[in-house]
Coordinates of C-alpha atoms and ligand atoms in Angstrom, one line a residue:
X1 CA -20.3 0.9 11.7
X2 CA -17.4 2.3 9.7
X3 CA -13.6 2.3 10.0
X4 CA -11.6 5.3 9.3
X5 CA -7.9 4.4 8.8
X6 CA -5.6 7.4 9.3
X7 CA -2.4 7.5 7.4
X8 CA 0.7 8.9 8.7
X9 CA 0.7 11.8 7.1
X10 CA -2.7 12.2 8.6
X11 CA -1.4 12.3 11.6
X12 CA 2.1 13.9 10.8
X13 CA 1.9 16.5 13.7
X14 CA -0.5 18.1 15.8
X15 CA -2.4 20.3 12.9
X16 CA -2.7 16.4 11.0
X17 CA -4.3 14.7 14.1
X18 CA -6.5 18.0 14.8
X19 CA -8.0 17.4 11.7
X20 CA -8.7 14.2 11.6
X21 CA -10.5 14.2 15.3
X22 CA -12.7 16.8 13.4
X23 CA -13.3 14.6 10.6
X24 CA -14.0 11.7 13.1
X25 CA -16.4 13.9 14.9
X26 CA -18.7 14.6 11.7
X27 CA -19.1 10.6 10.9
X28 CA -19.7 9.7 15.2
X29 CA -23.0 8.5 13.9
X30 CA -22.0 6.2 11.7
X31 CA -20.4 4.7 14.6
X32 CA -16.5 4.8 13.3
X33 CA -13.7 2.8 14.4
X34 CA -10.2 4.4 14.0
X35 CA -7.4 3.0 13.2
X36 CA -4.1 5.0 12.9
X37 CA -0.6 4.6 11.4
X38 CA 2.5 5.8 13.4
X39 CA 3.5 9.5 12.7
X40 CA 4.9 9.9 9.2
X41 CA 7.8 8.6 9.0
X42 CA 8.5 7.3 12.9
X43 CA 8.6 3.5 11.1
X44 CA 11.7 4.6 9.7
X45 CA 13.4 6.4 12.2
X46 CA 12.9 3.2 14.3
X47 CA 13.9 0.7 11.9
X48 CA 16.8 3.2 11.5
X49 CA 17.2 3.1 15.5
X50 CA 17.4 -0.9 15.3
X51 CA 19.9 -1.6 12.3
X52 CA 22.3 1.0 14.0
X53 CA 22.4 -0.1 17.4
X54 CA 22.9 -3.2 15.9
X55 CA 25.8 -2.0 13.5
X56 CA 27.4 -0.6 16.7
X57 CA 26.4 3.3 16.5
X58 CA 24.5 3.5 19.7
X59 CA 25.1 7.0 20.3
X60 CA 23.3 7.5 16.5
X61 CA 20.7 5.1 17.3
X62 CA 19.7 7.0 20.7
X63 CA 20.2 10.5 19.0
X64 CA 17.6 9.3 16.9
X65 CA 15.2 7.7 19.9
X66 CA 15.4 11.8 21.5
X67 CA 14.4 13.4 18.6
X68 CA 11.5 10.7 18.3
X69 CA 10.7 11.8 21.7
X70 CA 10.7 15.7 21.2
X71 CA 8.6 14.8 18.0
X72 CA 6.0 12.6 20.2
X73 CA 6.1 15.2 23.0
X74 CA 5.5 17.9 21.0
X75 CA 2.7 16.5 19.1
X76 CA 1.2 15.5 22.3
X77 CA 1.8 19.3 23.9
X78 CA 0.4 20.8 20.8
X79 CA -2.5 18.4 21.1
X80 CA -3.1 18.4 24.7
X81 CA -2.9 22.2 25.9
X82 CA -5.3 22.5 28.9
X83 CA -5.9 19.2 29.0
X84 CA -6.0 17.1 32.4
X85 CA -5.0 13.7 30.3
X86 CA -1.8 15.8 29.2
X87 CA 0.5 14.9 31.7
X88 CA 0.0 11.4 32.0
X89 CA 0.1 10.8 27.8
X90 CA 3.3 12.5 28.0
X91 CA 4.0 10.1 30.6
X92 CA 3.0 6.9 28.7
X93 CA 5.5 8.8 25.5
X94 CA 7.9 9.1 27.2
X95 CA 7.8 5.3 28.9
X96 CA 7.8 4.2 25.8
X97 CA 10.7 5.8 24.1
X98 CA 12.6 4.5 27.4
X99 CA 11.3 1.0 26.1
X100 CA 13.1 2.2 22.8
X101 CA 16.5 3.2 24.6
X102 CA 16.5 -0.2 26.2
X103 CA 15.9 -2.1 23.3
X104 CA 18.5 0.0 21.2
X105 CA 21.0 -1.0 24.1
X106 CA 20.1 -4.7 23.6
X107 CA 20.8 -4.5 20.1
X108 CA 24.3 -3.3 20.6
X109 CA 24.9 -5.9 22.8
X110 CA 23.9 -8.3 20.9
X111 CA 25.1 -6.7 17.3
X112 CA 22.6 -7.9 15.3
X113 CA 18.4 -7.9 14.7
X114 CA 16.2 -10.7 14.9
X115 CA 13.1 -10.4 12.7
X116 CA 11.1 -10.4 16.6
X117 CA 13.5 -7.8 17.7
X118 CA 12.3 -5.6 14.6
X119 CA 8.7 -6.0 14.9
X120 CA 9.1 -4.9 18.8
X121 CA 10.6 -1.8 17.9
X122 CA 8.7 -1.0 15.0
X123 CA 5.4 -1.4 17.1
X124 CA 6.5 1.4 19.3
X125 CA 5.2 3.8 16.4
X126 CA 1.5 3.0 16.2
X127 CA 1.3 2.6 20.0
X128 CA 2.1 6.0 20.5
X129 CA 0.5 7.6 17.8
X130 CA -2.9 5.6 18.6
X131 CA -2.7 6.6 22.1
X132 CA -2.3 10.2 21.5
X133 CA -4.7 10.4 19.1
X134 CA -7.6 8.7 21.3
X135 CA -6.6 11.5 24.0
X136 CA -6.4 14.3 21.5
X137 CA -10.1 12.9 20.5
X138 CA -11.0 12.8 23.7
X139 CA -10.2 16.6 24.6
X140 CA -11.7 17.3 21.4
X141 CA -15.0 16.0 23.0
X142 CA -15.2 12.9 21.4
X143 CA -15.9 9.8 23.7
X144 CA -13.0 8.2 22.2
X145 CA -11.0 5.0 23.9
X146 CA -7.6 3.5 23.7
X147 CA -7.7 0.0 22.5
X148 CA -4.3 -2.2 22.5
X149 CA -3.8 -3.3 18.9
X150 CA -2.1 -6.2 20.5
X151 CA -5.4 -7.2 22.0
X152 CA -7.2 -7.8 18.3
X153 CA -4.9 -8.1 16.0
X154 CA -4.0 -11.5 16.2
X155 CA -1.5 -12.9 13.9
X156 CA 1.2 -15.8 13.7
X157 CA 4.2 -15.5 14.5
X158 CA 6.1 -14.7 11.3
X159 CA 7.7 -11.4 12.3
X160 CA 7.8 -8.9 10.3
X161 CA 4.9 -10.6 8.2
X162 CA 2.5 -11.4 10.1
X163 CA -0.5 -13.0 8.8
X164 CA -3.5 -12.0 10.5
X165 CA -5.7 -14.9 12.4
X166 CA -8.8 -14.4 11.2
X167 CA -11.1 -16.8 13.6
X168 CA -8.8 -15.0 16.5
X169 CA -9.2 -11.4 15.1
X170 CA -13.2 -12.1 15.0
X171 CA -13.6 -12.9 18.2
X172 CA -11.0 -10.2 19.7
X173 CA -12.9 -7.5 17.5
X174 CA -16.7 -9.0 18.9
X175 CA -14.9 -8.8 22.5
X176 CA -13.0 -5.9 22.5
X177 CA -14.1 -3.3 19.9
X178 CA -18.0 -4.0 19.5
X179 CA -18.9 -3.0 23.1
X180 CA -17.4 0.3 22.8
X181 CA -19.0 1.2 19.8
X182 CA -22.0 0.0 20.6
X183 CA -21.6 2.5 23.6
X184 CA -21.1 5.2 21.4
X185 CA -17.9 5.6 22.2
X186 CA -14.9 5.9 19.1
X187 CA -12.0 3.5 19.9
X188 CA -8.7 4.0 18.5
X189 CA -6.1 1.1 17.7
X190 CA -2.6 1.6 16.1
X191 CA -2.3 0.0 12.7
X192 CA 0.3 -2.1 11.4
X193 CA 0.9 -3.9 14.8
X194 CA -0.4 -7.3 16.0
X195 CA 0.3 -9.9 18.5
X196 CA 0.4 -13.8 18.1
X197 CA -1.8 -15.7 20.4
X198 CA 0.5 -15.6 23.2
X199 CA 1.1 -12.2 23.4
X200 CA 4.3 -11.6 21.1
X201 CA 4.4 -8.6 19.2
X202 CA 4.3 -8.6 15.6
X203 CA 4.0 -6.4 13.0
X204 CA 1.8 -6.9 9.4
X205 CA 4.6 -5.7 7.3
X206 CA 5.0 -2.4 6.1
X207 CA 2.3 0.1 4.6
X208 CA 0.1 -2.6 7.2
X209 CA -2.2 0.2 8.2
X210 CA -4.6 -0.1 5.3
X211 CA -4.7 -4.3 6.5
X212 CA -5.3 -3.7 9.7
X213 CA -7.9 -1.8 8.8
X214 CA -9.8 -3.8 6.1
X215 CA -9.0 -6.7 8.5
X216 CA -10.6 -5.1 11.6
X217 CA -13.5 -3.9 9.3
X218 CA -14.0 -7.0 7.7
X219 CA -14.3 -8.6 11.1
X220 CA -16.7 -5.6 12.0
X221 CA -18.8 -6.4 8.6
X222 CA -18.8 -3.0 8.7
X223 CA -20.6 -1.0 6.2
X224 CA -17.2 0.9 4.9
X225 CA -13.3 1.6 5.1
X226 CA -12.4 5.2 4.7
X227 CA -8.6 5.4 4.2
X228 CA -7.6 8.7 4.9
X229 CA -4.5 9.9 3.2
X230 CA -2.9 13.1 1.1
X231 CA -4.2 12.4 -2.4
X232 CA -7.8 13.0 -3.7
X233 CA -8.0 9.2 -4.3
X234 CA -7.3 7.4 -7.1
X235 CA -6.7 9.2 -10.3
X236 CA -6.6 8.6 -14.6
X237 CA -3.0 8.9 -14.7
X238 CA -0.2 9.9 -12.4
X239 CA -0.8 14.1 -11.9
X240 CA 2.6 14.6 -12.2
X241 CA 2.9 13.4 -15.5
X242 CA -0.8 14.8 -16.9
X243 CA -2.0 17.7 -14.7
X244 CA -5.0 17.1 -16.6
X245 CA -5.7 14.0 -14.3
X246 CA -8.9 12.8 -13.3
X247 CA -10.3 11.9 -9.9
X248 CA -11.7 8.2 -9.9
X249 CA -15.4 8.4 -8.5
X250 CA -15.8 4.2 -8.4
X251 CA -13.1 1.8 -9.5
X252 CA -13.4 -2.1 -9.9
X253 CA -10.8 -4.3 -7.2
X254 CA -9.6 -5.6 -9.8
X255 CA -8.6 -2.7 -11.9
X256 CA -7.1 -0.7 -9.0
X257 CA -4.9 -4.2 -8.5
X258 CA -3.4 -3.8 -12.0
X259 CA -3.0 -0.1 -11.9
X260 CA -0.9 -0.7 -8.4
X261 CA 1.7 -3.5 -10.0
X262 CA 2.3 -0.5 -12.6
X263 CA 3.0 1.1 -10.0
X264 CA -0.3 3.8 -8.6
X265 CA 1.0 4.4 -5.0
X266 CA -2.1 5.1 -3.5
X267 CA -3.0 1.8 -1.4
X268 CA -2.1 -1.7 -2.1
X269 CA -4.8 -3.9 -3.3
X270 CA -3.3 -7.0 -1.7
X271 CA -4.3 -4.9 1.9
X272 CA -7.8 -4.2 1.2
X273 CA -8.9 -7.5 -0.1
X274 CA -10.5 -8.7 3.5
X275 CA -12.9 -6.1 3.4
X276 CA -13.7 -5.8 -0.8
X277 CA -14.1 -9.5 -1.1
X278 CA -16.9 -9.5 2.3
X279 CA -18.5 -6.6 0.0
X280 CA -17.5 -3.6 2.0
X281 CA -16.6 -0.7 -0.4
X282 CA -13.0 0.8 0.3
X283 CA -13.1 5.0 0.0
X284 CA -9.6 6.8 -0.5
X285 CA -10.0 10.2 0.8
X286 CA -8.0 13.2 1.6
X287 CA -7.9 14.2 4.9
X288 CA -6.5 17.8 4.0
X289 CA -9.9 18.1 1.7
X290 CA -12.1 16.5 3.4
X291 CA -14.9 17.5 1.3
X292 CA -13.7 15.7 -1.9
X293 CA -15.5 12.8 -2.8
X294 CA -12.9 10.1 -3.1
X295 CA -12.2 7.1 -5.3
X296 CA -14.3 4.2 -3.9
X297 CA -12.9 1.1 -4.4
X298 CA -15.4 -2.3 -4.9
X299 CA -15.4 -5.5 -6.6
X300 CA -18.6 -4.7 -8.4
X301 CA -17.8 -0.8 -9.9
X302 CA -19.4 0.0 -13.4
X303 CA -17.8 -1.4 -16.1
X304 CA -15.8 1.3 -18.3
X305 CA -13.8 0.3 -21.2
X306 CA -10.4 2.7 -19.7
X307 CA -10.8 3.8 -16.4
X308 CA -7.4 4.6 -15.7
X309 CA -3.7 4.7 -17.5
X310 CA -0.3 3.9 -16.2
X311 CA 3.2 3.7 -17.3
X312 CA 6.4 2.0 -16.1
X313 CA 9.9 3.4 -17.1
X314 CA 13.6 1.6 -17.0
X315 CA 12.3 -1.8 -18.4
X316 CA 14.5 -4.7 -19.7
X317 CA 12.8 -6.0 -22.8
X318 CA 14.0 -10.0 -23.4
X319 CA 13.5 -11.8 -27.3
X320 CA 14.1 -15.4 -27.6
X321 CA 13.9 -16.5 -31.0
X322 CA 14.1 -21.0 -31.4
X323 CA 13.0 -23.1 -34.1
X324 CA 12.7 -25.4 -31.4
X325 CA 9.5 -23.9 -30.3
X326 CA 7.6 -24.8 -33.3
X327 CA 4.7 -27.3 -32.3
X328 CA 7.2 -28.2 -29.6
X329 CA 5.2 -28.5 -25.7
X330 CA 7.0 -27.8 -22.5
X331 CA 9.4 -25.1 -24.4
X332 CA 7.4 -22.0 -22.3
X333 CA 7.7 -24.3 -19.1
X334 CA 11.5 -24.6 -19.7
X335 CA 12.0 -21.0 -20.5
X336 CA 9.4 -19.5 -17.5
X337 CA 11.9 -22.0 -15.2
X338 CA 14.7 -19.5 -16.0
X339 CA 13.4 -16.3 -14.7
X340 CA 12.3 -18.4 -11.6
X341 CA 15.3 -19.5 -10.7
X342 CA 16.9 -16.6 -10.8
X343 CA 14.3 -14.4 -8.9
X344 CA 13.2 -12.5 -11.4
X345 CA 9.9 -11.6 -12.0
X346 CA 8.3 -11.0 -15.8
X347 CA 5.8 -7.8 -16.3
X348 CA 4.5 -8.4 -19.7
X349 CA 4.9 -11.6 -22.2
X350 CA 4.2 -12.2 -25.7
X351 CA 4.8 -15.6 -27.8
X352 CA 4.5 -16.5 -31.4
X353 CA 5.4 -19.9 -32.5
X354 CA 8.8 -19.5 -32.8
X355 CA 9.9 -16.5 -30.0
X356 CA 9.2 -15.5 -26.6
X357 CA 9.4 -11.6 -25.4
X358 CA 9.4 -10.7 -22.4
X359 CA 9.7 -7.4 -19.7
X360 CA 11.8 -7.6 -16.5
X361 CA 11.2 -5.0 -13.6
X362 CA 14.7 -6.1 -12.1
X363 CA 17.4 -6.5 -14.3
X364 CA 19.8 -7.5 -12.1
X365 CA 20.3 -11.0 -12.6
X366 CA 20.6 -10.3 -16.6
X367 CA 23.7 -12.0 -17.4
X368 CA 22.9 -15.1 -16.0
X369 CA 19.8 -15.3 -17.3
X370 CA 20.8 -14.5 -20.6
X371 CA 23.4 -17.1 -20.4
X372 CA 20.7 -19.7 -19.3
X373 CA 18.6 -19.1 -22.2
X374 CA 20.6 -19.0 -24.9
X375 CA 20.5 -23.1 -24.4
X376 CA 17.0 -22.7 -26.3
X377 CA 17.8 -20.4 -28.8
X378 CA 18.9 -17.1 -29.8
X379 CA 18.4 -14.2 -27.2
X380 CA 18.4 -10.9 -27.6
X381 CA 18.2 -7.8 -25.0
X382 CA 16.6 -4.4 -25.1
X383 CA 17.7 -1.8 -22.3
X384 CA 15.3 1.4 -22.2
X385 CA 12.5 0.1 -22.6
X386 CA 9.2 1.5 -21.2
X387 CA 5.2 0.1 -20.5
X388 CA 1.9 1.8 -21.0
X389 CA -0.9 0.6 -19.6
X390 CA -4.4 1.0 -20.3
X391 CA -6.7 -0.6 -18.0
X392 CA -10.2 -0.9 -17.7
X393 CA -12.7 -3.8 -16.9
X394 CA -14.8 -3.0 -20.1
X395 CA -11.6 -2.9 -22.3
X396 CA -12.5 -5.9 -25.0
X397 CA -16.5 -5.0 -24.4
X398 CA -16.6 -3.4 -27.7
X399 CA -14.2 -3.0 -31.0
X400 CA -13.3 0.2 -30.6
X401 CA -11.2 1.0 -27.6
X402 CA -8.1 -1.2 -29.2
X403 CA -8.1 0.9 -32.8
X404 CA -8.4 4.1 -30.4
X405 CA -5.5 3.2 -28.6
X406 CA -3.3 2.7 -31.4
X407 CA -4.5 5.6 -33.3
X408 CA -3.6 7.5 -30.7
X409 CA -0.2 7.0 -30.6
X410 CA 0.1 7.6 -33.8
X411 CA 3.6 7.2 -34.8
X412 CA 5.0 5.9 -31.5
X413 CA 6.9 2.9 -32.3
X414 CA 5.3 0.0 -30.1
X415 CA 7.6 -3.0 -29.6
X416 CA 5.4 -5.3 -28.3
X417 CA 1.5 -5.0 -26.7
X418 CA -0.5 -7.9 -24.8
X419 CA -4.0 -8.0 -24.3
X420 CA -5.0 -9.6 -21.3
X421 CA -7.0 -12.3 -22.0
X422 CA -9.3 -11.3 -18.9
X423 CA -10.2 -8.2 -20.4
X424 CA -8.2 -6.0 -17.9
X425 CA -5.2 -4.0 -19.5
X426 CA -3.6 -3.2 -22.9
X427 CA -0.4 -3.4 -22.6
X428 CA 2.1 -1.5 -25.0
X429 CA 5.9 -1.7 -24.8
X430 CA 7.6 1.5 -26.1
X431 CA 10.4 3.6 -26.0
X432 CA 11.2 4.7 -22.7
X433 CA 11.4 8.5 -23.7
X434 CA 8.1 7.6 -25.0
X435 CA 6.3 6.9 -22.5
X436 CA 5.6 10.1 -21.4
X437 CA 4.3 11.6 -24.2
X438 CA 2.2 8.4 -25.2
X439 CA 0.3 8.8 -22.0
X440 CA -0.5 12.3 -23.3
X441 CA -1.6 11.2 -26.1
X442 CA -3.7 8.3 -25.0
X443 CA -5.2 10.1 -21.7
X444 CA -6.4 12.8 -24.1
X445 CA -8.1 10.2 -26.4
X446 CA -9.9 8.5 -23.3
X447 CA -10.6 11.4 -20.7
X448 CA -10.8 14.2 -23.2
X449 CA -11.4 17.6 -21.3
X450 CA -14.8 18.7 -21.9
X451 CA -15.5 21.6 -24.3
Ligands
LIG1 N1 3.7 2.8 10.0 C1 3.8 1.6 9.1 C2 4.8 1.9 8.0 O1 5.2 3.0 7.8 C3 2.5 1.1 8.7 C4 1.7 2.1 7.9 O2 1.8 3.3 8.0 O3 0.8 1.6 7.1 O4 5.1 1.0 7.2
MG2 MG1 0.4 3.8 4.1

């Protein structure tokens, strides 16, 4: 058994979701399960619908609900042509974009949304989409069936963040979803959208697709997670920045975890951990190529000393300097209290006995933070700064990677560079206008094009 997770812009529009029924039809043995995200970009256009029905534009908010309807009902045309199923989908869209117009009309009322509210219109997304697509399948010849996210997905109650019930989800998928593959029939659930036990609809949070997925396969112990999306997979370095990229064939967990807090926009680690810590290997496809090989994703990937660079503009760089730090204990613990309180979060740290540097992603509580730490000593602040990393499991394995990185910057000025301790990243705080071309220098170092 395998679970294919479309993305929406795998399912955009009717050409999106005719090529992923064929991609589904060339795995049906493997016995797939699919799970599917709302049409790109419908979350938003709902949440949109909900904040301004609340905010007292109706007539906005239900402009918005009818061209979500000609969007569904167009898609489902497209899709449908000659099929018998076609009239009573456009039905079940249609019923459900009234359920849209009612809720956007309680929301006025009321002026405000409720974290329950939200999830209820959010959901409306992925069960459309998943419903289409399982009739689309099915007049594509695959034996596909409709399955009610709401049915497996069992979370608690936190709207808007659900967190998934695993014991419940277990025995949902073992009830619900085994028997139909087992059939060999293909069901097809919305991602994204869940229900607590007594039937309230929630939603995972967004991007929840690639959970509900790795959740659903996890309780499968199925033998793989395909997430289907619009990039070849992982990649060396952002494409955009060095065309000279690199497809990913296998990447470590944990090394596609740090590459995402530097910001790699493919998945989010956090989402697939179900499934990579059971052992099922994650794939990242591209369902517009569907002949590439992917990145696969596991906890156990060869280890490679770089496997993949990243960079991070617009930093904040933070010096502390105190003679009160020398030999002193509880001085980090004082500082570190700082940034917590005001909710700020710290990228990158260095100390030496008498100074603390450090790298803020959100700069907006500088001032007070500034003002908080100069009780320990003398603080200084650096605007423009910008982070490199280099990141690979294998990174302290051997001497040589660490020379190789700074000789390949050459004469880059670096203002500060940690090594993680864990043998994971190397990273280098520069310039911000250097960040760019240091991550042409380095990815030519590590991935050099072959001669
Ligand atoms: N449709 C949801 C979102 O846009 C979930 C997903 O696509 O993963 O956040
Ligand atoms: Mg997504």
């Amino acid at each position: 058994m395998i679970v294919c997770k479309f993305g929406g812009t795998s399912v955009a529009d009717g050409a999106a979701i005719a090529r992923a029924a064929a991609i589904v039809a060339g795995k049906r043995d493997r016995q797939p399960v699919v799970v599917v995200s709302a049409l790109g970009g419908a979350t938003n256009d709902l949440l949109d619908v909900a904040q301004r029905a609340a905010n007292g534009n109706l007539l906005v908010a239900l402009s918005i609900v009818e061209s979500l309807r000609q969007r569904h009902l167009t898609t489902t045309a497209t899709l449908l042509d000659g099929s018998p199923e076609r009239d009573d989908v456009e039905a079940e869209v249609s019923a459900g974009l009234d359920e849209l117009a009612h809720l956007a009309e309680a929301l006025s009322t009321l002026g405000f949304v409720t974290p329950r509210s939200l999830d209820s219109v959010a959901a409306i997304g992925e069960l459309l989409s998943s419903r289409i697509v399982a009739a689309a399948f099915r007049h594509r010849g695959l034996d596909a069936e409709w399955v009610d996210a709401r049915d497996v997905t069992i979370t608690d109650d936190n709207f808007t963040r659900a967190a998934p019930d695993l014991p419940r989800i277990a025995a949902a998928t073992r009830e619900r979803l085994r028997p139909i593959v087992q059939a060999g029939r293909v069901p097809v659930v919305g991602g994204f959208v869940g229900a607590t036990p007594s039937h309230i609809t929630t939603t995972l949070g967004r991007g929840g697709s690639d959970y509900s997925a790795s959740l659903l396969g996890a309780a499968l112990e199925a033998e793989a997670i395909e997430i289907w999306t619009d990039v070849d997979g992982m990649l060396t370095a952002d494409p955009r920045l060095i065309p000279t990229a690199r497809l990913i064939d296998r990447i470590r967990f944990d090394e596609a975890a740090e590459l995402a807090a530097f910001g790699a926009k493919v998945l989010h680690p956090s989402t697939i951990a179900p499934a990579v810590q059971r052992g099922i290997p994650v794939y990242v496809f591209n369902s517009r190529r569907p002949e590439g090989t992917g990145t696969m994703i596991t906890f156990d990937a060869p280890r490679y000393p770089v496997r993949a660079l990243a960079g991070k503009r617009d930093k904040t760089l933070v010096k502390l300097r105190s003679a009160r730090m020398l030999l002193a204990h509880g001085f980090l613990g004082a500082v570190f209290a700082v940034f917590d309180r005001h909710r700020t979060s710290i990228d990158v740290v260095t100390t030496s006995e008498v100074s603390v540097s450090v790298t803020l992603d959100d700069a907006s509580n500088l001032e007070a933070i500034v003002a908080d730490l100069s009780a320990f000593g003398d603080v200084s602040v650096e605007q423009h700064r910008g982070l490199v990393a280099i990141v690979g499991a294998g990174l302290s394995d051997g001497a040589q990677t660490m020379a190789q990185a700074l000789g390949a910057l050459g004469d880059i000025k670096v203002h500060m560079a940690s090594l993680s301790a864990t043998g994971l990243n190397f990273t280098l705080v520069l310039d911000d206008a250097q960040v760019n071309p240091a991550l042409q220098r380095l990815h030519a170092t590590f991935f050099p094009e072959p001669a």
